[in-house]
GROMACS .gro file of N, CA, C and O in nm:
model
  492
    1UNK      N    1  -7.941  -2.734   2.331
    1UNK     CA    2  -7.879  -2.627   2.256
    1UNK      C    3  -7.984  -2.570   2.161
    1UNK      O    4  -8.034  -2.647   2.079
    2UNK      N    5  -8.029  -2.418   2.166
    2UNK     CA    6  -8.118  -2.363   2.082
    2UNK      C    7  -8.055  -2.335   1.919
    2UNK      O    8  -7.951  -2.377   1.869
    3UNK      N    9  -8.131  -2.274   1.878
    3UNK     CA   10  -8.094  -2.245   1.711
    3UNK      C   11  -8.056  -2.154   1.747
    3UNK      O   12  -8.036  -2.086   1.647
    4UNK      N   13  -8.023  -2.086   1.854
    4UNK     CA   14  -7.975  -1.925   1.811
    4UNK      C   15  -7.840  -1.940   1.849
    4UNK      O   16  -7.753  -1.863   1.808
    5UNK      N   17  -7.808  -2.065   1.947
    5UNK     CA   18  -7.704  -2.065   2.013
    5UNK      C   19  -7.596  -2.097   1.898
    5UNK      O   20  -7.496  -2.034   1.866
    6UNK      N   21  -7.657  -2.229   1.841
    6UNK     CA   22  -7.610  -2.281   1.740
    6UNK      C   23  -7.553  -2.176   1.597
    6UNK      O   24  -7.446  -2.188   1.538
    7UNK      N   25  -7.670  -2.068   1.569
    7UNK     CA   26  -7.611  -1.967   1.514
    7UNK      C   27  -7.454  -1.887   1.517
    7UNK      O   28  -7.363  -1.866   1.437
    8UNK      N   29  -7.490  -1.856   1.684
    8UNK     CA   30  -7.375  -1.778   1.714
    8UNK      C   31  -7.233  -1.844   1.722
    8UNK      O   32  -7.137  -1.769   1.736
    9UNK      N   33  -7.214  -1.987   1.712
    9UNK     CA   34  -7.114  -2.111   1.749
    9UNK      C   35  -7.090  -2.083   1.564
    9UNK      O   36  -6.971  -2.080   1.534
   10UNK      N   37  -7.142  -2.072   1.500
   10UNK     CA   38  -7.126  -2.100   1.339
   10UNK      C   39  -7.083  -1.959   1.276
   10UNK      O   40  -7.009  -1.933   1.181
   11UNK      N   41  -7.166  -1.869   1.373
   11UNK     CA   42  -7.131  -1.711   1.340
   11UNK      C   43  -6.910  -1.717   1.375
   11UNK      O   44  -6.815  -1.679   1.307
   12UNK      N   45  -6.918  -1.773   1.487
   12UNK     CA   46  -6.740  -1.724   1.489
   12UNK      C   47  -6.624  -1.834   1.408
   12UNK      O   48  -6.503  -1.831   1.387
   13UNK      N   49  -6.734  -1.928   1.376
   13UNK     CA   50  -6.641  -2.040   1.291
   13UNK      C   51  -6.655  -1.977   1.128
   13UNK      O   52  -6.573  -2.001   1.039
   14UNK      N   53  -6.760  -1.903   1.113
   14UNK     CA   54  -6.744  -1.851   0.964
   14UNK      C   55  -6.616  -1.818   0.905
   14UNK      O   56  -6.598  -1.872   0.796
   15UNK      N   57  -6.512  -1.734   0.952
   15UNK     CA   58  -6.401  -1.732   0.855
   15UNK      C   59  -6.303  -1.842   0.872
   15UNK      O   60  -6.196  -1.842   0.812
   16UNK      N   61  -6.331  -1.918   0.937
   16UNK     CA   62  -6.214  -2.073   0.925
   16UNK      C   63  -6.310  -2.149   0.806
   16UNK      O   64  -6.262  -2.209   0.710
   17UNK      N   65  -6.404  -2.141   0.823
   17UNK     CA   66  -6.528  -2.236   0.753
   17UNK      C   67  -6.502  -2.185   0.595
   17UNK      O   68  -6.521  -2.270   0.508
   18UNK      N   69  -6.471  -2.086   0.564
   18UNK     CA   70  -6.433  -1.967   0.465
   18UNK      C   71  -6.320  -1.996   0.408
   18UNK      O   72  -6.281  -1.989   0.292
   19UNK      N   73  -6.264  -2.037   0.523
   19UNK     CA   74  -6.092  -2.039   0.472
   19UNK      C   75  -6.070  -2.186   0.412
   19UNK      O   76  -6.014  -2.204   0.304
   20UNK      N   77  -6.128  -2.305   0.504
   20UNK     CA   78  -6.158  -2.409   0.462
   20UNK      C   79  -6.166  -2.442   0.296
   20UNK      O   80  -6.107  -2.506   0.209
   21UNK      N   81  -6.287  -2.347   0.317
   21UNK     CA   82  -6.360  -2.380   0.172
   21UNK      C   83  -6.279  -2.339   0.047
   21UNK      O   84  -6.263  -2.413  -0.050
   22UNK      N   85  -6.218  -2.183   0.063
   22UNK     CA   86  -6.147  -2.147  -0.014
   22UNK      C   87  -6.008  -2.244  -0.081
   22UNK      O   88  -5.970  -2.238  -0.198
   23UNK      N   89  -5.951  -2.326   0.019
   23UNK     CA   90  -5.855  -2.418   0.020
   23UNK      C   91  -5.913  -2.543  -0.082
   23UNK      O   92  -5.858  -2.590  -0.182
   24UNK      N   93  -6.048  -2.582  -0.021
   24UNK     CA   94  -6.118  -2.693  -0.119
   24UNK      C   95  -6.120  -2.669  -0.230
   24UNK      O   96  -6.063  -2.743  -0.311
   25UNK      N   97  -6.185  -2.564  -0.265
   25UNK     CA   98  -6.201  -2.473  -0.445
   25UNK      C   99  -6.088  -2.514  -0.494
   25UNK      O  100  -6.074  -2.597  -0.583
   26UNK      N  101  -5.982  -2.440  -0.420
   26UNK     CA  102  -5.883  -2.427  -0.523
   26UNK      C  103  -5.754  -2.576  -0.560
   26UNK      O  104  -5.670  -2.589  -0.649
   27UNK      N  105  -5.798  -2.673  -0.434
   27UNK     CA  106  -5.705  -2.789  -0.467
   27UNK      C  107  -5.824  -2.863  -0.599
   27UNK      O  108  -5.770  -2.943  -0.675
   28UNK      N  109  -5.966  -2.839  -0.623
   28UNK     CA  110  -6.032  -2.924  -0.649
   28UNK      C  111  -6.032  -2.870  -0.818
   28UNK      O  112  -6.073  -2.933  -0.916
   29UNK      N  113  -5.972  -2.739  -0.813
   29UNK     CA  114  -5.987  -2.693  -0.951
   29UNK      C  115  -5.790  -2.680  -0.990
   29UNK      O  116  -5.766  -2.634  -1.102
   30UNK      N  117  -5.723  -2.701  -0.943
   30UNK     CA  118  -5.603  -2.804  -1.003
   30UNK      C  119  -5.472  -2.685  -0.934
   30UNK      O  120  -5.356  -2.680  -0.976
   31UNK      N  121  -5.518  -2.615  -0.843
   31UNK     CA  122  -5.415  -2.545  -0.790
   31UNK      C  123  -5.395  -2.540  -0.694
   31UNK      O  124  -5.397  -2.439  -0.624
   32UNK      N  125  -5.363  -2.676  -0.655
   32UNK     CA  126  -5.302  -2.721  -0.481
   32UNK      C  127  -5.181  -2.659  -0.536
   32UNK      O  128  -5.199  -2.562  -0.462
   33UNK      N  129  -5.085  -2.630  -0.593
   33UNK     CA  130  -4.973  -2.581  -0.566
   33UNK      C  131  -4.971  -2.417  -0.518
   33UNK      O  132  -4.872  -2.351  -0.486
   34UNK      N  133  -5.090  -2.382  -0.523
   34UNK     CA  134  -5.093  -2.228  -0.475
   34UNK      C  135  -5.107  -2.229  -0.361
   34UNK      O  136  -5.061  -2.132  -0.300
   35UNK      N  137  -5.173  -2.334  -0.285
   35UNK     CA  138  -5.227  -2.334  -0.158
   35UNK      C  139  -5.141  -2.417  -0.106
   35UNK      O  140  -5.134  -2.391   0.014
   36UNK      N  141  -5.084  -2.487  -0.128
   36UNK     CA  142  -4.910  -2.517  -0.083
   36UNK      C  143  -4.796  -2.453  -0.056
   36UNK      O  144  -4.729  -2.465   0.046
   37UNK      N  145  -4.767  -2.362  -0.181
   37UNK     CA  146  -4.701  -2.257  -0.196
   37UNK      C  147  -4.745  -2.156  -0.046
   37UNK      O  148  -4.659  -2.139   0.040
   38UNK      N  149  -4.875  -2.099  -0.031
   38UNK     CA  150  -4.908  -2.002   0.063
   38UNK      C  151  -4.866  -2.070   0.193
   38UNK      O  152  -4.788  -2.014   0.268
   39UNK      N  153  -4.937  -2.240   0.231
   39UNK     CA  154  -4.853  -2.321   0.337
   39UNK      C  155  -4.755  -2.269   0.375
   39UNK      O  156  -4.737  -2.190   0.467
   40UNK      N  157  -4.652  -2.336   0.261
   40UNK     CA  158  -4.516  -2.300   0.345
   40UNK      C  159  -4.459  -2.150   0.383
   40UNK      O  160  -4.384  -2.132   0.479
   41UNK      N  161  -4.505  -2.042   0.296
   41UNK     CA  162  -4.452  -1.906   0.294
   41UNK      C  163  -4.498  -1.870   0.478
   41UNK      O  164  -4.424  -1.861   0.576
   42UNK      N  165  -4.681  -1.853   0.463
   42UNK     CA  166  -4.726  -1.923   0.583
   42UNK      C  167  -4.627  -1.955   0.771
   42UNK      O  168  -4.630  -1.902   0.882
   43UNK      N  169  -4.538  -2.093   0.694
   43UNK     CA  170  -4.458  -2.122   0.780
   43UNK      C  171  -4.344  -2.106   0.828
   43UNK      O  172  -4.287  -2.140   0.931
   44UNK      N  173  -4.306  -2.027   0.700
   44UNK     CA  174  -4.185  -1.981   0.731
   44UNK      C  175  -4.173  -1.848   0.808
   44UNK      O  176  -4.088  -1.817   0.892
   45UNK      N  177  -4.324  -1.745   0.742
   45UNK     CA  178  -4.310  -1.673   0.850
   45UNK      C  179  -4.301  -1.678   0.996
   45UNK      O  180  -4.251  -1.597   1.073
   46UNK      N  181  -4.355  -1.781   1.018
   46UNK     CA  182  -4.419  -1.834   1.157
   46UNK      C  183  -4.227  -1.885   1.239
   46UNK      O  184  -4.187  -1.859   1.353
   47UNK      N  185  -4.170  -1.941   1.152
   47UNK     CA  186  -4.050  -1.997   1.187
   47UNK      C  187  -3.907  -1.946   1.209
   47UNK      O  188  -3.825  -1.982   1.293
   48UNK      N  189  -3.898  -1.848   1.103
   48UNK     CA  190  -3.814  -1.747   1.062
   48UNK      C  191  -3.760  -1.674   1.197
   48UNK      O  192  -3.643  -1.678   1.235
   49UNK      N  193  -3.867  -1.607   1.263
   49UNK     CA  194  -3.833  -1.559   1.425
   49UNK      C  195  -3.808  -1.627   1.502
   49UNK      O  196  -3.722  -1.592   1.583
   50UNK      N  197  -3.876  -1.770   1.516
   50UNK     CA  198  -3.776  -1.845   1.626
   50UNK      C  199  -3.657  -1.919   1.581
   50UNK      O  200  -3.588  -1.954   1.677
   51UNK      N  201  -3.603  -1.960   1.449
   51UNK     CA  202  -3.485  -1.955   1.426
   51UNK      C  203  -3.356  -1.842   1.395
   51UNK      O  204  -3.237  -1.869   1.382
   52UNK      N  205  -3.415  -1.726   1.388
   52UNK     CA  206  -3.306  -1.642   1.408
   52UNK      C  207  -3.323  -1.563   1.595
   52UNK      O  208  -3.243  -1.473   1.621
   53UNK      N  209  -3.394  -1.591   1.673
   53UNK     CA  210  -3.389  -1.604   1.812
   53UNK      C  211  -3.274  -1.686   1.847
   53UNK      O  212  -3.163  -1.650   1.885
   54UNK      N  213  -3.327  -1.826   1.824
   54UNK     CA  214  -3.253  -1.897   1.879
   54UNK      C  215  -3.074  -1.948   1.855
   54UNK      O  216  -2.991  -1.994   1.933
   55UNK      N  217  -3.071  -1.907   1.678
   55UNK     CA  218  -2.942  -1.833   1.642
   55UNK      C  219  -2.839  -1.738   1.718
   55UNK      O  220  -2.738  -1.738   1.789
   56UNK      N  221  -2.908  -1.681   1.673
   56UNK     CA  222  -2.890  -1.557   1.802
   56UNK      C  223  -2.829  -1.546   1.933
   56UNK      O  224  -2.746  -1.465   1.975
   57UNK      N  225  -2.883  -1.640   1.986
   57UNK     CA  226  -2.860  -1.706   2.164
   57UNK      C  227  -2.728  -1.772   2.128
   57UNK      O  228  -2.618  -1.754   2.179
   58UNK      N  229  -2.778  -1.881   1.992
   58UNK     CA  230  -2.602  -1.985   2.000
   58UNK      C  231  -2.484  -1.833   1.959
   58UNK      O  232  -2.395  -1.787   2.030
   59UNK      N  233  -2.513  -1.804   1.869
   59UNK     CA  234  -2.374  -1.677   1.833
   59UNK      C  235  -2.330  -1.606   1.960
   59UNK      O  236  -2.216  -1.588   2.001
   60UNK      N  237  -2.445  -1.570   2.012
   60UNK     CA  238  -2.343  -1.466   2.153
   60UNK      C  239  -2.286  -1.531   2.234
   60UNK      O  240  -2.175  -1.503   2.278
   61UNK      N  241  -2.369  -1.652   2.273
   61UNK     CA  242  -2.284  -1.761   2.363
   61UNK      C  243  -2.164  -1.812   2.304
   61UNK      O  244  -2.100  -1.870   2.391
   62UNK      N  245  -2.105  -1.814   2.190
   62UNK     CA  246  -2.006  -1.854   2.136
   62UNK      C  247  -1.919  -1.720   2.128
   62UNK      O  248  -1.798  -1.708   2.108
   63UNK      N  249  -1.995  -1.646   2.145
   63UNK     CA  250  -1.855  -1.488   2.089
   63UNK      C  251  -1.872  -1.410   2.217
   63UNK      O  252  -1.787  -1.321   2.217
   64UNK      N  253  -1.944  -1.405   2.323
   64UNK     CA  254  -1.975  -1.294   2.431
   64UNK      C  255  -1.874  -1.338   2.535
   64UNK      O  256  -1.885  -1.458   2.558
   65UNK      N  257  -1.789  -1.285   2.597
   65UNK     CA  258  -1.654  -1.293   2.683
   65UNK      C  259  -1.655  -1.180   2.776
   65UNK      O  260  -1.634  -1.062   2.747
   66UNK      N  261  -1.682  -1.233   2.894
   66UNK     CA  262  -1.659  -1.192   3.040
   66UNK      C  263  -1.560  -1.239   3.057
   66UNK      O  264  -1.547  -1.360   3.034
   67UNK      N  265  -1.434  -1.149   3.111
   67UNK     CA  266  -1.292  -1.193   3.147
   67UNK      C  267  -1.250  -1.034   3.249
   67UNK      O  268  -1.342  -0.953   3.256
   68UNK      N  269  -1.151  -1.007   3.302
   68UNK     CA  270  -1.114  -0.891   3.379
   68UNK      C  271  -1.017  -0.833   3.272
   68UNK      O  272  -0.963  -0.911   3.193
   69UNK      N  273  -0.989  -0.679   3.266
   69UNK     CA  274  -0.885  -0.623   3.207
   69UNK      C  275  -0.757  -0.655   3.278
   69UNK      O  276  -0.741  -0.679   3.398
   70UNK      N  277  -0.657  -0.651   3.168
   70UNK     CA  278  -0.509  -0.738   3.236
   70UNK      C  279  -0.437  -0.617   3.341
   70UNK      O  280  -0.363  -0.648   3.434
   71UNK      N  281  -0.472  -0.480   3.307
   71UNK     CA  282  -0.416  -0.391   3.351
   71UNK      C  283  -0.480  -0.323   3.499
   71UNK      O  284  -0.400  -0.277   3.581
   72UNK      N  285  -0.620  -0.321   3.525
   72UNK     CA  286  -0.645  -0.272   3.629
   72UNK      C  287  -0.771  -0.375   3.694
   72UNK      O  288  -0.835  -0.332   3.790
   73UNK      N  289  -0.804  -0.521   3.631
   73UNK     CA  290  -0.828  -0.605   3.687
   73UNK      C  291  -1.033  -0.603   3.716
   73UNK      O  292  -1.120  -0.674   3.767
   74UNK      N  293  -1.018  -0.464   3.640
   74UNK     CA  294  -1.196  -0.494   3.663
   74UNK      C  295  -1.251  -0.563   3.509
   74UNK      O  296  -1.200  -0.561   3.397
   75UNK      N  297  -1.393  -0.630   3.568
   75UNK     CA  298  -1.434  -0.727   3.478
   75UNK      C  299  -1.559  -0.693   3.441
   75UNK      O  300  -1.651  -0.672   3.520
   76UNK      N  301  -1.568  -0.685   3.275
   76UNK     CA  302  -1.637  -0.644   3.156
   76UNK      C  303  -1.661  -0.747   3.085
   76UNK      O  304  -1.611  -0.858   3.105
   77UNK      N  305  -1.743  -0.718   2.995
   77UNK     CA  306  -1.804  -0.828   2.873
   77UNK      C  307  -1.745  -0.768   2.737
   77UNK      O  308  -1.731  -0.645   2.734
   78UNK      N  309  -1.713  -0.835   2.633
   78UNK     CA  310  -1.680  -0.808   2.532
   78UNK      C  311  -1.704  -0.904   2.405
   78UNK      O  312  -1.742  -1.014   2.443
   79UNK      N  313  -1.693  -0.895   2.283
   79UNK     CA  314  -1.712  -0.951   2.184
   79UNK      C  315  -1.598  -1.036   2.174
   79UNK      O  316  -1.503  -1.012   2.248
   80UNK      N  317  -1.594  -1.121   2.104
   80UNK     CA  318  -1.496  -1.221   2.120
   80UNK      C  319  -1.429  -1.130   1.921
   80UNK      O  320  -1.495  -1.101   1.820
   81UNK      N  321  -1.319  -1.120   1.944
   81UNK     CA  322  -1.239  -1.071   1.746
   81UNK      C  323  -1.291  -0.968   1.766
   81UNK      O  324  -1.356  -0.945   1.664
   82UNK      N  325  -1.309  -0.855   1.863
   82UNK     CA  326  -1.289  -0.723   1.859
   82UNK      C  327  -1.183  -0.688   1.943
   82UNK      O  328  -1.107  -0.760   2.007
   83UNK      N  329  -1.193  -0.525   1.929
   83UNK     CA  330  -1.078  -0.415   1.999
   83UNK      C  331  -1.160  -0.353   2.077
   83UNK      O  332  -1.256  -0.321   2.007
   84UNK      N  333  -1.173  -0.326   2.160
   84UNK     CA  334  -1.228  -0.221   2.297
   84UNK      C  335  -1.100  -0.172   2.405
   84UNK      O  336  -0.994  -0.216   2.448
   85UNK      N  337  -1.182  -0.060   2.415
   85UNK     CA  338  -1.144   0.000   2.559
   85UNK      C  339  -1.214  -0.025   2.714
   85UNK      O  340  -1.335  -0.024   2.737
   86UNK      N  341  -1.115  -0.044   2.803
   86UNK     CA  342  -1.149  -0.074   2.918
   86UNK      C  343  -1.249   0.067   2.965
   86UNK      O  344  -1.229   0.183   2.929
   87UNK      N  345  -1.343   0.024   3.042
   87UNK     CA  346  -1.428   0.143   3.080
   87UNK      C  347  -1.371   0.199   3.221
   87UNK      O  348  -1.397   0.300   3.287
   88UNK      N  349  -1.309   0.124   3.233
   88UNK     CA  350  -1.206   0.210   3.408
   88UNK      C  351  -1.093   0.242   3.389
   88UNK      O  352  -1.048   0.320   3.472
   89UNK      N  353  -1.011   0.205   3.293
   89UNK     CA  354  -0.826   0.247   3.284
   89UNK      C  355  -0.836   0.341   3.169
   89UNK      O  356  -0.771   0.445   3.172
   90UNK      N  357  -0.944   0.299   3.025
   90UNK     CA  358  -0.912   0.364   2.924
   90UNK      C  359  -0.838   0.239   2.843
   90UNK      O  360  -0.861   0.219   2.724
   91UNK      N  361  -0.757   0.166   2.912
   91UNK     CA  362  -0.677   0.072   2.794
   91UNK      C  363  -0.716  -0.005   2.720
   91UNK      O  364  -0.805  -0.084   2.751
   92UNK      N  365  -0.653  -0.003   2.588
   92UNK     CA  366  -0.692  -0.100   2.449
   92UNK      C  367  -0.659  -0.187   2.488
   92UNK      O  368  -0.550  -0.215   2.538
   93UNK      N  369  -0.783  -0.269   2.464
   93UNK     CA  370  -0.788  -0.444   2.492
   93UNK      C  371  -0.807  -0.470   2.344
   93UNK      O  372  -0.856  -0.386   2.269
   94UNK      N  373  -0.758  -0.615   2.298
   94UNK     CA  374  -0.796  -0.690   2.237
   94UNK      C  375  -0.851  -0.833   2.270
   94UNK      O  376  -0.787  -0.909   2.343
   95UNK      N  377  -0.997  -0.874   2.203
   95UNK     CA  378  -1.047  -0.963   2.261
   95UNK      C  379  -0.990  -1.070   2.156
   95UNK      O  380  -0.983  -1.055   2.034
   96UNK      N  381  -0.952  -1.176   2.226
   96UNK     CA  382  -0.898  -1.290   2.155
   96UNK      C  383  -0.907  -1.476   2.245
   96UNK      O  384  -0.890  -1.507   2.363
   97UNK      N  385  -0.931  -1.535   2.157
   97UNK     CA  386  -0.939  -1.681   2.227
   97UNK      C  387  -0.978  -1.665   2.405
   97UNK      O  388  -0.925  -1.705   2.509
   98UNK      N  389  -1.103  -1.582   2.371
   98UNK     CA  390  -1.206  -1.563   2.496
   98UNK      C  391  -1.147  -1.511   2.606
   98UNK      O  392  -1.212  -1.495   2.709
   99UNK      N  393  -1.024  -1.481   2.597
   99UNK     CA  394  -0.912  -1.349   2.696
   99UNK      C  395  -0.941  -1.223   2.658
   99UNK      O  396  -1.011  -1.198   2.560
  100UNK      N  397  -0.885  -1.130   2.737
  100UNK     CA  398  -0.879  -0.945   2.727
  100UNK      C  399  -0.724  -0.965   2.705
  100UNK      O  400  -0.662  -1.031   2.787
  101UNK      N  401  -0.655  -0.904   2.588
  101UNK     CA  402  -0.519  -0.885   2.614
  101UNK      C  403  -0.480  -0.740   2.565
  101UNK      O  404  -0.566  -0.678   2.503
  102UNK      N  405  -0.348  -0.675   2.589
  102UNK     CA  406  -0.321  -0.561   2.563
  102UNK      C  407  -0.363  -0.542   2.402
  102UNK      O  408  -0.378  -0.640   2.329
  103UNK      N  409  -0.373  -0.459   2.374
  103UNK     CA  410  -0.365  -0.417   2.243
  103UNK      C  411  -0.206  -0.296   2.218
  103UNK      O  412  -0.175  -0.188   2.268
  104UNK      N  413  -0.142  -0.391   2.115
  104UNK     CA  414  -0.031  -0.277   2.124
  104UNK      C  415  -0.021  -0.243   1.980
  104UNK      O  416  -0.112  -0.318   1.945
  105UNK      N  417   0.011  -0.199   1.889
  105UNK     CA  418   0.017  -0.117   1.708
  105UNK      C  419   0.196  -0.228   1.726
  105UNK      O  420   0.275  -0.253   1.817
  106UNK      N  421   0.185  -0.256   1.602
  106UNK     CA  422   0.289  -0.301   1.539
  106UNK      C  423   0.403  -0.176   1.589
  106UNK      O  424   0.380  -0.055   1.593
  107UNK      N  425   0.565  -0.267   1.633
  107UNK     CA  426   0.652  -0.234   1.632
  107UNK      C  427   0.663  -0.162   1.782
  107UNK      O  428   0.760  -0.090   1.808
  108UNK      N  429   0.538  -0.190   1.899
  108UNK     CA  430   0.549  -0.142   2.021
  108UNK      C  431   0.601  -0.272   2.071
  108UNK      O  432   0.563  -0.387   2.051
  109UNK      N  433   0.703  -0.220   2.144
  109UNK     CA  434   0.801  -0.323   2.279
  109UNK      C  435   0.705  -0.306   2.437
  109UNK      O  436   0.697  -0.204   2.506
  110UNK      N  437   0.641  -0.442   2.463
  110UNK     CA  438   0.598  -0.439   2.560
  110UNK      C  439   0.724  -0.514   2.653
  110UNK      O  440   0.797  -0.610   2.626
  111UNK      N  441   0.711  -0.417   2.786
  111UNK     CA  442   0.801  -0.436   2.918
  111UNK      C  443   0.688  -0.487   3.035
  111UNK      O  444   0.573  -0.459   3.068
  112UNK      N  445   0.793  -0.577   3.075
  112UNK     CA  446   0.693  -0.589   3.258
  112UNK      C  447   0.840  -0.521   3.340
  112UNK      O  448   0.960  -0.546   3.349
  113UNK      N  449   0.773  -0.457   3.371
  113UNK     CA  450   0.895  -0.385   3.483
  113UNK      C  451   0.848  -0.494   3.630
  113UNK      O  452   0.746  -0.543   3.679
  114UNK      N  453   1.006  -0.490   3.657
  114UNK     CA  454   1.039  -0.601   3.789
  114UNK      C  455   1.132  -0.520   3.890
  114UNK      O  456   1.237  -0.458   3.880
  115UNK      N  457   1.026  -0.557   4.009
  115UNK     CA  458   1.066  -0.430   4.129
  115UNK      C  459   1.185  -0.508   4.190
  115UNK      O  460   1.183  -0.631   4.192
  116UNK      N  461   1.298  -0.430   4.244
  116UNK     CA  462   1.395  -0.491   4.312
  116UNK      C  463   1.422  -0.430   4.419
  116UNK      O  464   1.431  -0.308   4.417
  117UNK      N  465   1.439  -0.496   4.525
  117UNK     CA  466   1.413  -0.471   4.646
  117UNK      C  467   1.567  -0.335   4.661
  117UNK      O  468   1.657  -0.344   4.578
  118UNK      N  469   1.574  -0.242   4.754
  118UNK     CA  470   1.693  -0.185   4.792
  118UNK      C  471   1.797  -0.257   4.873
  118UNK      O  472   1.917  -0.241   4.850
  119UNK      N  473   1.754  -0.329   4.960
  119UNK     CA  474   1.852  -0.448   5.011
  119UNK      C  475   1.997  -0.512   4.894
  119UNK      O  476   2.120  -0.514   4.888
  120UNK      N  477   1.880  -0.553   4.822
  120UNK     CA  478   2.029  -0.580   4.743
  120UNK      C  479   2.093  -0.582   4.651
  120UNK      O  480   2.156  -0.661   4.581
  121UNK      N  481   2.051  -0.405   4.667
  121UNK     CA  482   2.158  -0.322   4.593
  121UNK      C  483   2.288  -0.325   4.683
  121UNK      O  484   2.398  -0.353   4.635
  122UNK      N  485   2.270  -0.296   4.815
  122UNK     CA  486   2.389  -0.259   4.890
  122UNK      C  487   2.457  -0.359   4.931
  122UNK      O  488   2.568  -0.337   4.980
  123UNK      N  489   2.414  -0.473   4.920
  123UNK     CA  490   2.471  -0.582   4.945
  123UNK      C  491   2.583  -0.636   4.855
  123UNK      O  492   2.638  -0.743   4.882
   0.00000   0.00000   0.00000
């Protein structure tokens, strides 16, 4: 290994070598708590994004609901404790305990109409 090589190996370690040193100074002259302090800030930046990532992932997986609309049977994603509309009927859904159910306003009477055959009527 020449001296020049050796140069250029020391030339790209200079600002760690820098940074090093700067760290030494300042624990040796009584303010490791600054360079502690910068540590953790440091790490939290570093951390901060993969815990609100991975947050993130647990919340939707806990609230994101694929289910079919009750009324015309096609199947959508929705928030889990919201109100939406179906994107094929138009109808107000409410999302609840990871179901699609009607959404109706206080004081609406929901009916299931029940088909009866003509037979037996005449009977």
């Amino acid at each position: 290994m020449s001296f020049r090589t050796f140069q250029l190996s020391l030339y790209h370690l200079r600002p760690w070598l820098t940074l090093i040193v700067i760290v030494w100074l300042l624990g040796s002259l009584g303010l490791g708590w600054l360079v502690n302090s910068l540590l953790i800030i440091f790490g939290l930046l570093l951390l901060a994004p993969i815990v609100a990532f991975f947050g993130f992932r647990w919340w939707l997986q806990r609230n994101l609901v694929s289910d079919r609309c009750p009324v015309c049977e096609y199947e959508f994603t929705g928030l889990n404790q919201t109100q939406l509309q179906c994107p094929n009927c138009g109808e107000a859904l409410l999302v609840q305990h990871g179901r699609f159910q009607r959404f109706t306003p206080e004081g609406t009477i929901d009916v299931t109409a029940v088909e009866v055959p003509a037979k037996s009527l005449e009977d």
